[in-house]
CSV table of C-alpha atoms and ligand atoms in Angstrom, one decimal:
chain,number,residue,atom,x,y,z
W,1,MET,CA,16.7,-4.2,12.4
W,2,GLN,CA,19.2,-2.2,14.4
W,3,ALA,CA,18.0,1.3,15.1
W,4,GLY,CA,21.2,2.7,13.6
W,5,MET,CA,20.6,1.0,10.3
W,6,TYR,CA,17.1,2.4,10.1
W,7,VAL,CA,18.3,5.9,10.7
W,8,TYR,CA,21.0,5.4,8.1
W,9,TYR,CA,18.4,4.4,5.5
W,10,VAL,CA,15.9,7.1,6.2
W,11,MET,CA,18.7,9.6,5.9
W,12,GLY,CA,19.7,8.1,2.6
W,13,LYS,CA,23.4,7.9,3.4
W,14,ASP,CA,25.8,5.0,3.3
W,15,THR,CA,28.4,4.3,5.9
W,16,MET,CA,30.8,6.6,4.1
W,17,GLY,CA,28.4,9.5,4.5
W,18,THR,CA,27.8,9.8,0.7
W,19,ASN,CA,24.4,9.6,-0.9
W,20,ALA,CA,23.3,5.9,-1.1
W,21,ALA,CA,20.5,6.3,-3.5
W,22,GLY,CA,21.4,6.1,-7.2
W,23,ASP,CA,18.8,6.2,-9.9
W,24,HIS,CA,18.6,2.7,-11.3
W,25,VAL,CA,16.5,0.3,-9.3
W,26,VAL,CA,16.5,-3.4,-10.2
W,27,VAL,CA,13.3,-5.2,-9.0
W,28,VAL,CA,13.6,-9.0,-8.9
W,29,GLY,CA,10.2,-10.5,-9.5
W,30,GLY,CA,7.2,-9.4,-11.6
W,31,GLY,CA,4.3,-10.4,-9.4
W,32,VAL,CA,1.9,-7.9,-7.9
W,33,ILE,CA,4.5,-6.8,-5.3
W,34,GLY,CA,7.3,-6.3,-7.8
W,35,LEU,CA,5.0,-4.4,-10.1
W,36,CYS,CA,3.7,-2.1,-7.4
W,37,VAL,CA,7.3,-1.4,-6.2
W,38,ALA,CA,8.3,-0.6,-9.8
W,39,TYR,CA,5.3,1.6,-10.4
W,40,TYR,CA,5.8,3.8,-7.2
W,41,ALA,CA,9.6,3.9,-7.7
W,42,LEU,CA,9.1,5.2,-11.3
W,43,ARG,CA,6.6,7.7,-10.0
W,44,SER,CA,9.2,9.0,-7.5
W,45,GLY,CA,11.7,9.6,-10.3
W,46,LYS,CA,13.7,6.4,-10.4
W,47,GLN,CA,14.7,4.3,-13.4
W,48,VAL,CA,13.4,0.8,-13.0
W,49,THR,CA,14.2,-2.6,-14.5
W,50,ILE,CA,12.1,-5.6,-13.6
W,51,LEU,CA,13.7,-9.0,-13.9
W,52,GLU,CA,11.2,-11.8,-14.2
W,53,ARG,CA,12.1,-15.5,-14.6
W,54,GLU,CA,8.8,-16.4,-16.4
W,55,PRO,CA,8.1,-15.5,-20.0
W,56,GLU,CA,5.9,-12.5,-20.6
W,57,GLY,CA,2.3,-13.3,-19.4
W,58,GLY,CA,3.7,-16.2,-17.3
W,59,ASP,CA,2.1,-17.5,-14.2
W,60,ASN,CA,2.7,-16.6,-10.5
W,61,CYS,CA,0.8,-16.3,-7.3
W,62,SER,CA,-0.6,-13.0,-8.2
W,63,ALA,CA,-2.3,-14.1,-11.4
W,64,GLU,CA,-5.5,-15.8,-10.4
W,65,ASN,CA,-6.0,-15.1,-6.7
W,66,ALA,CA,-9.3,-14.1,-5.2
W,67,GLY,CA,-8.9,-10.4,-5.9
W,68,MET,CA,-9.9,-9.2,-2.5
W,69,VAL,CA,-8.7,-6.0,-0.8
W,70,VAL,CA,-9.1,-6.7,2.9
W,71,PRO,CA,-8.9,-4.1,5.6
W,72,SER,CA,-11.0,-6.7,7.5
W,73,HIS,CA,-7.9,-8.9,7.7
W,74,PHE,CA,-6.2,-7.4,10.7
W,75,VAL,CA,-5.6,-10.7,12.4
W,76,PRO,CA,-2.3,-12.3,11.3
W,77,LEU,CA,-2.1,-16.0,10.3
W,78,ALA,CA,-0.1,-16.6,13.5
W,79,ALA,CA,-3.0,-16.2,16.0
W,80,PRO,CA,-4.2,-18.1,19.1
W,81,GLY,CA,-6.1,-21.2,18.3
W,82,MET,CA,-4.5,-21.6,14.9
W,83,ILE,CA,-2.2,-24.4,15.9
W,84,ALA,CA,-5.0,-26.5,17.5
W,85,LEU,CA,-7.3,-25.8,14.5
W,86,GLY,CA,-4.5,-26.7,12.1
W,87,LEU,CA,-3.9,-30.0,13.8
W,88,ARG,CA,-7.6,-30.9,13.6
W,89,TRP,CA,-7.7,-29.9,10.0
W,90,MET,CA,-4.6,-32.0,9.2
W,91,LEU,CA,-6.7,-35.1,10.1
W,92,ASN,CA,-9.2,-34.3,7.3
W,93,PRO,CA,-7.9,-34.6,3.7
W,94,GLU,CA,-10.7,-32.3,2.5
W,95,SER,CA,-10.0,-29.6,5.0
W,96,PRO,CA,-8.6,-26.1,4.0
W,97,PHE,CA,-5.2,-26.7,5.7
W,98,SER,CA,-2.3,-29.1,5.6
W,99,PHE,CA,1.3,-28.9,6.8
W,100,SER,CA,3.9,-31.1,5.2
W,101,ILE,CA,6.5,-31.8,7.9
W,102,ARG,CA,10.0,-31.3,6.4
W,103,PRO,CA,13.3,-30.2,8.0
W,104,ALA,CA,13.4,-27.0,6.1
W,105,LEU,CA,10.1,-25.9,7.7
W,106,LEU,CA,11.0,-26.8,11.3
W,107,ARG,CA,12.4,-23.3,12.2
W,108,TRP,CA,9.4,-21.7,10.4
W,109,ALA,CA,7.0,-23.9,12.5
W,110,TYR,CA,8.8,-23.0,15.7
W,111,LEU,CA,8.6,-19.2,14.9
W,112,PHE,CA,4.9,-19.6,14.0
W,113,TRP,CA,4.3,-21.3,17.4
W,114,ARG,CA,6.2,-18.5,19.2
W,115,HIS,CA,3.9,-15.9,17.6
W,116,ALA,CA,0.5,-17.6,17.7
W,117,ASN,CA,-0.5,-15.7,20.8
W,118,ARG,CA,-2.8,-12.9,21.9
W,119,SER,CA,-0.1,-10.3,22.6
W,120,HIS,CA,1.3,-10.7,19.1
W,121,VAL,CA,-2.2,-10.4,17.5
W,122,GLU,CA,-2.9,-7.3,19.6
W,123,GLY,CA,0.5,-5.9,18.8
W,124,CYS,CA,0.1,-6.0,15.1
W,125,ARG,CA,-3.6,-5.3,14.7
W,126,SER,CA,-3.5,-1.6,14.2
W,127,LEU,CA,-0.4,-1.9,11.9
W,128,LEU,CA,-2.2,-4.4,9.6
W,129,CYS,CA,-5.3,-2.4,9.6
W,130,GLY,CA,-3.4,0.8,8.9
W,131,LEU,CA,-1.5,-0.8,6.0
W,132,ASN,CA,-4.6,-2.2,4.5
W,133,LEU,CA,-6.6,1.0,4.7
W,134,LYS,CA,-3.7,3.0,3.2
W,135,SER,CA,-3.5,0.4,0.4
W,136,ARG,CA,-7.3,0.7,-0.2
W,137,GLU,CA,-6.8,4.4,-0.6
W,138,LEU,CA,-4.1,3.8,-3.1
W,139,PHE,CA,-6.3,1.3,-5.0
W,140,VAL,CA,-9.0,3.9,-5.3
W,141,GLU,CA,-6.4,6.4,-6.6
W,142,LEU,CA,-5.1,3.9,-9.1
W,143,SER,CA,-8.6,3.2,-10.4
W,144,SER,CA,-8.7,6.7,-11.8
W,145,GLU,CA,-5.6,5.9,-13.8
W,146,PHE,CA,-6.7,2.6,-15.3
W,147,ASP,CA,-9.7,0.4,-15.1
W,148,TYR,CA,-9.3,-2.9,-13.3
W,149,GLY,CA,-12.8,-3.6,-12.1
W,150,LEU,CA,-12.6,-2.2,-8.6
W,151,VAL,CA,-15.9,-2.9,-6.7
W,152,LYS,CA,-16.4,-1.1,-3.4
W,153,ARG,CA,-19.3,-3.1,-1.9
W,154,GLY,CA,-17.5,-4.7,1.0
W,155,LEU,CA,-17.0,-8.3,2.0
W,156,LEU,CA,-19.3,-10.7,3.7
W,157,MET,CA,-17.9,-13.2,6.2
W,158,LEU,CA,-20.6,-15.9,5.9
W,159,CYS,CA,-21.1,-18.3,8.8
W,160,GLU,CA,-22.8,-21.6,8.6
W,161,LYS,CA,-22.9,-22.1,12.3
W,162,GLN,CA,-24.3,-19.8,15.0
W,163,GLN,CA,-21.2,-20.3,17.1
W,164,THR,CA,-19.0,-19.1,14.3
W,165,LEU,CA,-21.3,-16.1,13.8
W,166,GLU,CA,-20.9,-15.2,17.5
W,167,SER,CA,-17.1,-15.2,17.3
W,168,GLU,CA,-17.1,-13.2,14.0
W,169,ALA,CA,-19.4,-10.7,15.8
W,170,LEU,CA,-16.7,-10.3,18.5
W,171,LEU,CA,-14.2,-9.6,15.8
W,172,ALA,CA,-16.6,-7.1,14.3
W,173,GLU,CA,-16.5,-5.2,17.6
W,174,THR,CA,-12.7,-5.1,17.5
W,175,ALA,CA,-13.0,-3.8,13.9
W,176,LYS,CA,-15.3,-1.1,15.0
W,177,GLY,CA,-12.8,-0.1,17.6
W,178,LEU,CA,-10.3,0.3,14.8
W,179,GLY,CA,-12.6,2.7,13.1
W,180,MET,CA,-14.0,0.3,10.5
W,181,GLU,CA,-17.6,0.2,9.2
W,182,VAL,CA,-19.0,-3.2,10.0
W,183,GLU,CA,-22.5,-4.7,10.3
W,184,VAL,CA,-23.4,-8.1,11.9
W,185,CYS,CA,-26.2,-9.5,9.6
W,186,SER,CA,-28.9,-12.1,10.2
W,187,ALA,CA,-29.7,-14.5,7.3
W,188,SER,CA,-32.6,-12.2,6.3
W,189,ARG,CA,-30.4,-9.1,6.3
W,190,LEU,CA,-27.9,-10.9,4.1
W,191,ALA,CA,-30.6,-11.6,1.6
W,192,GLU,CA,-31.2,-7.8,1.5
W,193,VAL,CA,-27.5,-7.0,1.2
W,194,ASP,CA,-27.0,-9.5,-1.7
W,195,PRO,CA,-30.3,-10.5,-3.2
W,196,ASP,CA,-28.5,-12.0,-6.2
W,197,ILE,CA,-27.5,-15.3,-4.6
W,198,ASP,CA,-29.3,-17.8,-2.4
W,199,MET,CA,-27.5,-18.5,0.8
W,200,GLU,CA,-27.9,-21.1,3.5
W,201,VAL,CA,-26.1,-19.7,6.4
W,202,ALA,CA,-26.8,-18.6,10.0
W,203,GLY,CA,-25.7,-15.1,9.2
W,204,GLY,CA,-22.6,-13.1,8.5
W,205,VAL,CA,-20.5,-10.0,9.1
W,206,TRP,CA,-20.4,-7.3,6.5
W,207,PHE,CA,-17.0,-5.5,6.4
W,208,LYS,CA,-18.1,-2.5,4.3
W,209,GLU,CA,-14.7,-1.1,3.4
W,210,ASP,CA,-13.3,-4.2,1.8
W,211,CYS,CA,-13.3,-4.3,-2.0
W,212,HIS,CA,-12.7,-6.7,-4.9
W,213,LEU,CA,-11.1,-6.4,-8.3
W,214,ASN,CA,-10.0,-8.3,-11.3
W,215,PRO,CA,-6.4,-9.4,-10.6
W,216,HIS,CA,-5.6,-10.1,-14.2
W,217,ALA,CA,-6.8,-6.6,-15.2
W,218,PHE,CA,-4.9,-5.0,-12.3
W,219,LEU,CA,-1.6,-6.7,-13.3
W,220,SER,CA,-1.9,-5.9,-17.0
W,221,GLY,CA,-2.9,-2.4,-16.3
W,222,LEU,CA,0.1,-1.9,-14.0
W,223,ARG,CA,2.4,-3.4,-16.6
W,224,GLU,CA,1.1,-0.9,-19.1
W,225,ARG,CA,1.5,2.0,-16.7
W,226,ILE,CA,5.0,0.9,-15.8
W,227,ALA,CA,6.0,0.7,-19.5
W,228,ALA,CA,4.4,4.2,-20.1
W,229,LEU,CA,6.5,5.6,-17.3
W,230,GLY,CA,9.7,4.2,-18.9
W,231,GLY,CA,10.1,1.0,-16.9
W,232,ASN,CA,12.0,-1.7,-18.5
W,233,PHE,CA,10.9,-5.4,-18.3
W,234,ARG,CA,13.2,-8.4,-18.9
W,235,TYR,CA,11.3,-11.7,-19.0
W,236,ASP,CA,13.0,-15.1,-19.1
W,237,ALA,CA,15.5,-13.6,-16.7
W,238,ASP,CA,16.2,-16.0,-13.9
W,239,VAL,CA,18.2,-14.2,-11.3
W,240,GLU,CA,20.9,-16.5,-9.9
W,241,GLY,CA,23.0,-14.2,-7.8
W,242,PHE,CA,24.5,-10.8,-7.1
W,243,THR,CA,27.8,-9.1,-7.6
W,244,ARG,CA,28.9,-7.3,-4.5
W,245,GLU,CA,31.4,-4.6,-3.9
W,246,ALA,CA,32.1,-2.6,-0.8
W,247,GLY,CA,29.1,-3.7,1.2
W,248,LYS,CA,26.7,-3.2,-1.7
W,249,VAL,CA,25.2,-5.1,-4.6
W,250,LYS,CA,26.5,-3.5,-7.8
W,251,ALA,CA,24.9,-5.9,-10.3
W,252,VAL,CA,22.3,-8.6,-10.5
W,253,ARG,CA,23.3,-11.8,-12.3
W,254,ILE,CA,21.0,-13.6,-14.7
W,255,ALA,CA,21.5,-17.4,-15.0
W,256,SER,CA,23.1,-18.7,-18.1
W,257,GLY,CA,20.1,-20.8,-19.1
W,258,SER,CA,18.0,-17.7,-19.5
W,259,SER,CA,17.4,-16.1,-22.8
W,260,ARG,CA,20.2,-13.5,-22.3
W,261,ALA,CA,22.6,-14.3,-19.5
W,262,ASP,CA,24.4,-11.3,-18.2
W,263,GLU,CA,24.7,-8.8,-15.4
W,264,VAL,CA,22.4,-5.9,-14.9
W,265,ASP,CA,24.0,-3.0,-13.1
W,266,ALA,CA,22.0,-1.7,-10.1
W,267,ASP,CA,22.2,1.3,-7.8
W,268,GLN,CA,19.5,-0.3,-5.7
W,269,VAL,CA,17.9,-3.7,-5.7
W,270,VAL,CA,14.5,-4.9,-4.4
W,271,ILE,CA,13.8,-8.6,-3.8
W,272,ALA,CA,10.2,-9.3,-4.6
W,273,GLY,CA,10.4,-12.9,-5.6
W,274,GLY,CA,7.4,-14.2,-3.7
W,275,ALA,CA,7.7,-17.7,-2.4
W,276,TRP,CA,11.2,-17.9,-4.0
W,277,SER,CA,12.6,-14.9,-2.1
W,278,PRO,CA,14.4,-17.0,0.5
W,279,LEU,CA,16.6,-18.5,-2.2
W,280,LEU,CA,17.5,-15.0,-3.5
W,281,ALA,CA,18.1,-13.8,0.1
W,282,ARG,CA,20.3,-16.8,0.7
W,283,GLU,CA,22.5,-15.7,-2.2
W,284,LEU,CA,23.0,-12.5,-0.2
W,285,GLY,CA,23.7,-14.3,3.1
W,286,LEU,CA,20.3,-13.3,4.6
W,287,SER,CA,18.0,-15.8,6.3
W,288,LEU,CA,14.4,-15.1,5.4
W,289,PRO,CA,12.2,-17.7,7.1
W,290,MET,CA,9.3,-18.4,4.8
W,291,ALA,CA,6.9,-21.2,3.9
W,292,SER,CA,5.0,-21.6,0.7
W,293,GLY,CA,1.2,-21.7,1.3
W,294,LYS,CA,-0.3,-23.4,-1.7
W,295,GLY,CA,-3.9,-22.4,-2.6
W,296,TYR,CA,-6.2,-23.1,-5.5
W,297,SER,CA,-8.8,-21.1,-7.4
W,298,MET,CA,-11.5,-22.1,-9.9
W,299,THR,CA,-13.4,-19.7,-12.0
W,300,LEU,CA,-16.9,-20.4,-13.3
W,301,GLU,CA,-17.4,-18.6,-16.6
W,302,GLU,CA,-21.2,-18.9,-16.5
W,303,PRO,CA,-22.2,-19.3,-12.9
W,304,VAL,CA,-25.9,-20.2,-12.1
W,305,GLN,CA,-26.0,-17.1,-9.8
W,306,LEU,CA,-23.7,-14.1,-9.6
W,307,PRO,CA,-23.4,-12.4,-6.2
W,308,ARG,CA,-22.9,-8.6,-6.0
W,309,VAL,CA,-20.7,-8.7,-2.9
W,310,CYS,CA,-17.6,-10.9,-2.5
W,311,SER,CA,-17.6,-13.2,0.5
W,312,ILE,CA,-15.6,-15.7,2.6
W,313,LEU,CA,-17.2,-19.0,3.7
W,314,THR,CA,-15.8,-18.6,7.2
W,315,GLU,CA,-15.7,-22.2,8.4
W,316,ALA,CA,-14.3,-23.6,5.1
W,317,ARG,CA,-12.0,-20.6,4.5
W,318,VAL,CA,-13.2,-20.3,0.9
W,319,ALA,CA,-13.2,-16.9,-0.9
W,320,VAL,CA,-15.9,-16.2,-3.4
W,321,THR,CA,-15.5,-13.3,-5.8
W,322,PRO,CA,-17.6,-12.1,-8.7
W,323,ILE,CA,-15.1,-10.9,-11.3
W,324,GLU,CA,-16.7,-9.2,-14.3
W,325,GLY,CA,-19.5,-11.7,-15.0
W,326,THR,CA,-17.5,-14.8,-13.8
W,327,LEU,CA,-17.4,-16.2,-10.3
W,328,ARG,CA,-14.1,-17.3,-8.7
W,329,PHE,CA,-13.8,-19.6,-5.7
W,330,ALA,CA,-10.4,-19.8,-3.9
W,331,GLY,CA,-9.1,-21.6,-0.9
W,332,THR,CA,-6.8,-24.0,1.0
W,333,MET,CA,-3.5,-23.3,2.6
W,334,GLU,CA,-1.1,-26.2,2.1
W,335,ILE,CA,2.1,-25.4,3.8
W,336,GLY,CA,4.9,-27.3,2.1
W,337,GLY,CA,7.4,-27.2,-0.7
W,338,ARG,CA,7.4,-25.1,-3.8
W,339,ASN,CA,5.3,-27.3,-6.0
W,340,LEU,CA,2.1,-26.6,-7.8
W,341,ALA,CA,0.6,-30.1,-7.8
W,342,VAL,CA,-3.2,-30.1,-7.4
W,343,ASN,CA,-4.7,-32.2,-4.6
W,344,GLU,CA,-8.2,-33.1,-5.8
W,345,ARG,CA,-9.4,-34.0,-2.2
W,346,ARG,CA,-8.9,-30.5,-1.2
W,347,ILE,CA,-10.6,-29.2,-4.3
W,348,ARG,CA,-13.5,-31.4,-3.4
W,349,GLY,CA,-13.5,-29.8,0.1
W,350,ILE,CA,-13.9,-26.4,-1.6
W,351,CYS,CA,-16.7,-27.5,-3.9
W,352,LYS,CA,-18.6,-29.2,-1.0
W,353,SER,CA,-18.5,-26.1,1.1
W,354,VAL,CA,-19.8,-23.9,-1.8
W,355,SER,CA,-22.7,-26.2,-2.5
W,356,ARG,CA,-23.6,-26.2,1.2
W,357,CYS,CA,-23.6,-22.4,1.6
W,358,PHE,CA,-25.0,-21.6,-1.9
W,359,PRO,CA,-27.6,-24.3,-2.6
W,360,ARG,CA,-28.0,-23.4,-6.3
W,361,PHE,CA,-24.4,-24.5,-6.9
W,362,ALA,CA,-23.8,-28.3,-7.4
W,363,MET,CA,-20.6,-30.2,-7.3
W,364,GLN,CA,-20.9,-30.9,-11.0
W,365,HIS,CA,-20.6,-27.2,-11.8
W,366,PHE,CA,-16.9,-27.6,-11.1
W,367,ASP,CA,-16.4,-30.6,-13.4
W,368,GLY,CA,-13.8,-29.7,-16.1
W,369,VAL,CA,-13.1,-26.3,-14.6
W,370,ASN,CA,-9.4,-25.4,-14.6
W,371,ARG,CA,-7.8,-25.8,-11.2
W,372,TRP,CA,-5.3,-22.9,-10.7
W,373,ALA,CA,-2.6,-23.2,-8.0
W,374,GLY,CA,-0.5,-20.5,-6.5
W,375,LEU,CA,2.2,-20.3,-3.8
W,376,ARG,CA,1.6,-17.7,-1.1
W,377,PRO,CA,4.9,-16.4,0.5
W,378,CYS,CA,4.2,-16.8,4.2
W,379,ALA,CA,6.4,-15.3,6.9
W,380,PRO,CA,6.1,-17.2,10.2
W,381,ASP,CA,4.6,-14.3,12.2
W,382,GLY,CA,2.0,-13.4,9.6
W,383,LEU,CA,3.6,-10.1,8.8
W,384,PRO,CA,5.3,-9.2,5.5
W,385,TYR,CA,8.9,-8.5,5.1
W,386,ILE,CA,9.3,-4.9,4.0
W,387,GLY,CA,12.5,-2.8,4.5
W,388,PRO,CA,16.2,-2.8,4.1
W,389,ALA,CA,17.8,-6.2,3.8
W,390,GLY,CA,20.1,-5.7,6.7
W,391,PRO,CA,23.7,-5.0,7.7
W,392,GLY,CA,26.3,-5.3,4.9
W,393,LEU,CA,23.7,-5.0,2.2
W,394,GLY,CA,23.6,-1.3,1.9
W,395,ASN,CA,21.4,-0.9,-1.2
W,396,VAL,CA,19.2,-4.0,-1.0
W,397,PHE,CA,15.5,-3.9,0.0
W,398,ILE,CA,13.1,-6.8,0.6
W,399,ALA,CA,9.3,-6.8,-0.2
W,400,THR,CA,7.7,-10.2,0.3
W,401,GLY,CA,6.0,-12.6,2.7
W,402,HIS,CA,2.5,-11.1,2.4
W,403,ALA,CA,0.8,-14.5,2.6
W,404,MET,CA,-3.0,-14.2,2.0
W,405,MET,CA,-2.8,-10.4,1.7
W,406,GLY,CA,-0.3,-9.8,-1.1
W,407,LEU,CA,-2.7,-8.2,-3.5
W,408,SER,CA,-4.4,-6.2,-0.8
W,409,LEU,CA,-1.1,-4.8,0.5
W,410,ALA,CA,0.7,-4.4,-2.8
W,411,PRO,CA,0.1,-0.7,-3.4
W,412,VAL,CA,1.1,0.3,0.1
W,413,THR,CA,4.2,-2.0,-0.1
W,414,GLY,CA,5.2,-0.3,-3.4
W,415,HIS,CA,4.5,3.1,-1.8
W,416,LEU,CA,6.6,2.4,1.3
W,417,VAL,CA,9.5,0.8,-0.6
W,418,ALA,CA,9.6,3.8,-3.0
W,419,GLN,CA,9.9,6.1,0.1
W,420,LEU,CA,12.8,3.9,1.4
W,421,LEU,CA,14.5,3.9,-2.1
W,422,GLY,CA,14.3,7.7,-2.1
W,423,GLY,CA,16.0,7.9,1.3
W,424,GLY,CA,12.8,9.2,2.9
W,425,LEU,CA,11.1,8.3,6.1
W,426,PRO,CA,8.2,5.8,5.4
W,427,ASP,CA,4.9,7.4,6.4
W,428,ILE,CA,3.9,4.3,8.4
W,429,ASP,CA,6.2,2.9,11.1
W,430,ILE,CA,7.3,-0.4,9.6
W,431,ALA,CA,10.0,-1.4,12.1
W,432,LYS,CA,7.9,-4.6,12.9
W,433,LEU,CA,8.2,-5.6,9.3
W,434,ALA,CA,12.1,-5.6,9.2
W,435,PRO,CA,13.4,-8.4,7.0
W,436,ALA,CA,16.2,-9.1,9.5
W,437,ARG,CA,13.8,-9.5,12.5
W,438,PHE,CA,14.3,-13.2,13.1
Z,501,FAD,C1,-5.8,-19.1,-3.9
Z,501,FAD,C2,-5.2,-17.8,-3.5
Z,501,FAD,C3,-6.1,-16.7,-3.3
Z,501,FAD,C4,-5.6,-15.5,-2.9
Z,501,FAD,N1,-6.4,-14.4,-2.7
Z,501,FAD,C5,-6.0,-13.3,-2.3
Z,501,FAD,C6,-6.8,-12.1,-2.2
Z,501,FAD,O1,-8.0,-12.2,-2.4
Z,501,FAD,N2,-6.3,-11.0,-1.7
Z,501,FAD,C7,-5.0,-10.8,-1.4
Z,501,FAD,O2,-4.5,-9.8,-1.0
Z,501,FAD,N3,-4.1,-11.9,-1.6
Z,501,FAD,C8,-4.6,-13.1,-2.0
Z,501,FAD,N4,-3.7,-14.1,-2.2
Z,501,FAD,C9,-2.3,-13.9,-1.9
Z,501,FAD,C10,-1.6,-13.2,-3.0
Z,501,FAD,O3,-1.9,-13.8,-4.3
Z,501,FAD,C11,-0.1,-13.3,-2.8
Z,501,FAD,O4,0.3,-12.8,-1.5
Z,501,FAD,C12,0.7,-12.4,-3.8
Z,501,FAD,O5,0.3,-12.8,-5.1
Z,501,FAD,C13,2.2,-12.5,-3.7
Z,501,FAD,O6,2.7,-11.7,-4.6
Z,501,FAD,P1,4.3,-11.7,-4.9
Z,501,FAD,O7,4.5,-10.6,-6.0
Z,501,FAD,O8,5.0,-11.5,-3.6
Z,501,FAD,O9,4.6,-13.1,-5.5
Z,501,FAD,P2,4.4,-13.8,-6.9
Z,501,FAD,O10,3.1,-13.3,-7.5
Z,501,FAD,O11,4.6,-15.2,-6.8
Z,501,FAD,O12,5.5,-13.1,-7.8
Z,501,FAD,C14,6.9,-13.4,-7.5
Z,501,FAD,C15,7.6,-13.4,-8.9
Z,501,FAD,O13,9.0,-13.5,-8.7
Z,501,FAD,C16,9.5,-14.3,-9.7
Z,501,FAD,N5,10.8,-14.8,-9.3
Z,501,FAD,C17,11.0,-15.6,-8.3
Z,501,FAD,N6,12.3,-15.9,-8.2
Z,501,FAD,C18,12.9,-15.3,-9.3
Z,501,FAD,C19,14.3,-15.3,-9.8
Z,501,FAD,N7,15.2,-15.9,-9.2
Z,501,FAD,N8,14.5,-14.5,-10.9
Z,501,FAD,C20,13.5,-13.8,-11.5
Z,501,FAD,N9,12.2,-13.9,-11.1
Z,501,FAD,C21,11.9,-14.6,-10.0
Z,501,FAD,C22,8.4,-15.4,-10.0
Z,501,FAD,O14,8.6,-16.0,-11.2
Z,501,FAD,C23,7.1,-14.6,-9.8
Z,501,FAD,O15,6.6,-14.1,-11.0
Z,501,FAD,C24,-4.2,-15.3,-2.7
Z,501,FAD,C25,-3.3,-16.4,-2.9
Z,501,FAD,C26,-3.8,-17.6,-3.4
Z,501,FAD,C27,-2.9,-18.8,-3.7
């Protein structure tokens, strides 16, 4: 983003010098990001309408994710070693990663490669950590407004191999340097930290500030709070385009196949369409490189054991979350098109890793269990897009591309976007997240 533009936004002025910020904000997308933007915008005194393509209670990537709040995730997806690891994984159909080569993803892959290096990782470490810690603070604040099962017991990175434990221990040192509370645990220490589940691992790292929650309860609680604050929801509202006038969007157009096709007047617009955001951005003439990263989750209603602390099986990249008496397992990152087809080989990979690390769990426990799939919106450098849309789009903001951290970063995203909508200076420097950065 050009420095001038940033100043123009934080001053809340348009190019004519008049006040840019009207009162009615239209948020496109009712996933966790759109809902958090709506919530914080309402709290700052805006009127808000959320336009969501799905019917009320419809599915999206936010619905059945692993529910983890992760200050521990300060390394972006684009990191050294990821390309070599990804290529190795692509040879194994049960591995947690695949990349489907298609022309639309070539630029994304090139940009990913450009960023998968040490200087990028070091350059965004404290930003990601700061965003996640601020978000955690906001989650704690929100939990006094409504109950969504927030559990503050940390997260265990469980390692099957000693070599993995050693590299996680190095990461733990970096985390300590960032001010986080972290403990490297032997297998016997893990049994003390979580005596409720048998583990067969070499050890693990306990990130004590991480949390977990019930994503469904969080979304429904947020929707209720938004309605109570006067927010307006329109479901079955598939946004197909925008009506522009004098360098601004003045209305958002809903497709004719939707329940009520029309235009919704907007003073400001926020694009929070998850993996579909690039299509919306294209309507505005903005290129938003993004890949869809498909992942699956399965929830056991009556698990044989219920851990107290959420965990990640480090080698298999499987997230394990106790959610109010049930146990959810989530994993895989299939970079490809926007389809939700379930690949049973990869599901098998998840189940195998679970029964290896938690010996009381057998493959059969997953028979007949619903396989949920969601599309993570992944920016190529592993950082979300948060900020003004760019030149010539005076009143449009983007909030998407959070990949594996969309739930974790949702409150801070809402908070920052509300500050931008109000014409204020965001209290975290988000220049690196500018949507027009590529
Ligand atoms: C298996 C799995 C596990 C995960 N676990 C975690 C976790 O533990 N912690 C974490 O932080 N993150 C996790 N994530 C990532 C997280 O779920 C996503 O980053 C997050 O849900 C993205 O939210 P979103 O609001 O951007 O997108 P979505 O939830 O996909 O919402 C976008 C919405 O926009 C709507 N939309 C799109 N286009 C239009 C249009 N044209 N008109 C109207 N509406 C439109 C869609 O219908 C959708 O409802 C996980 C993801 C997966 C798949």
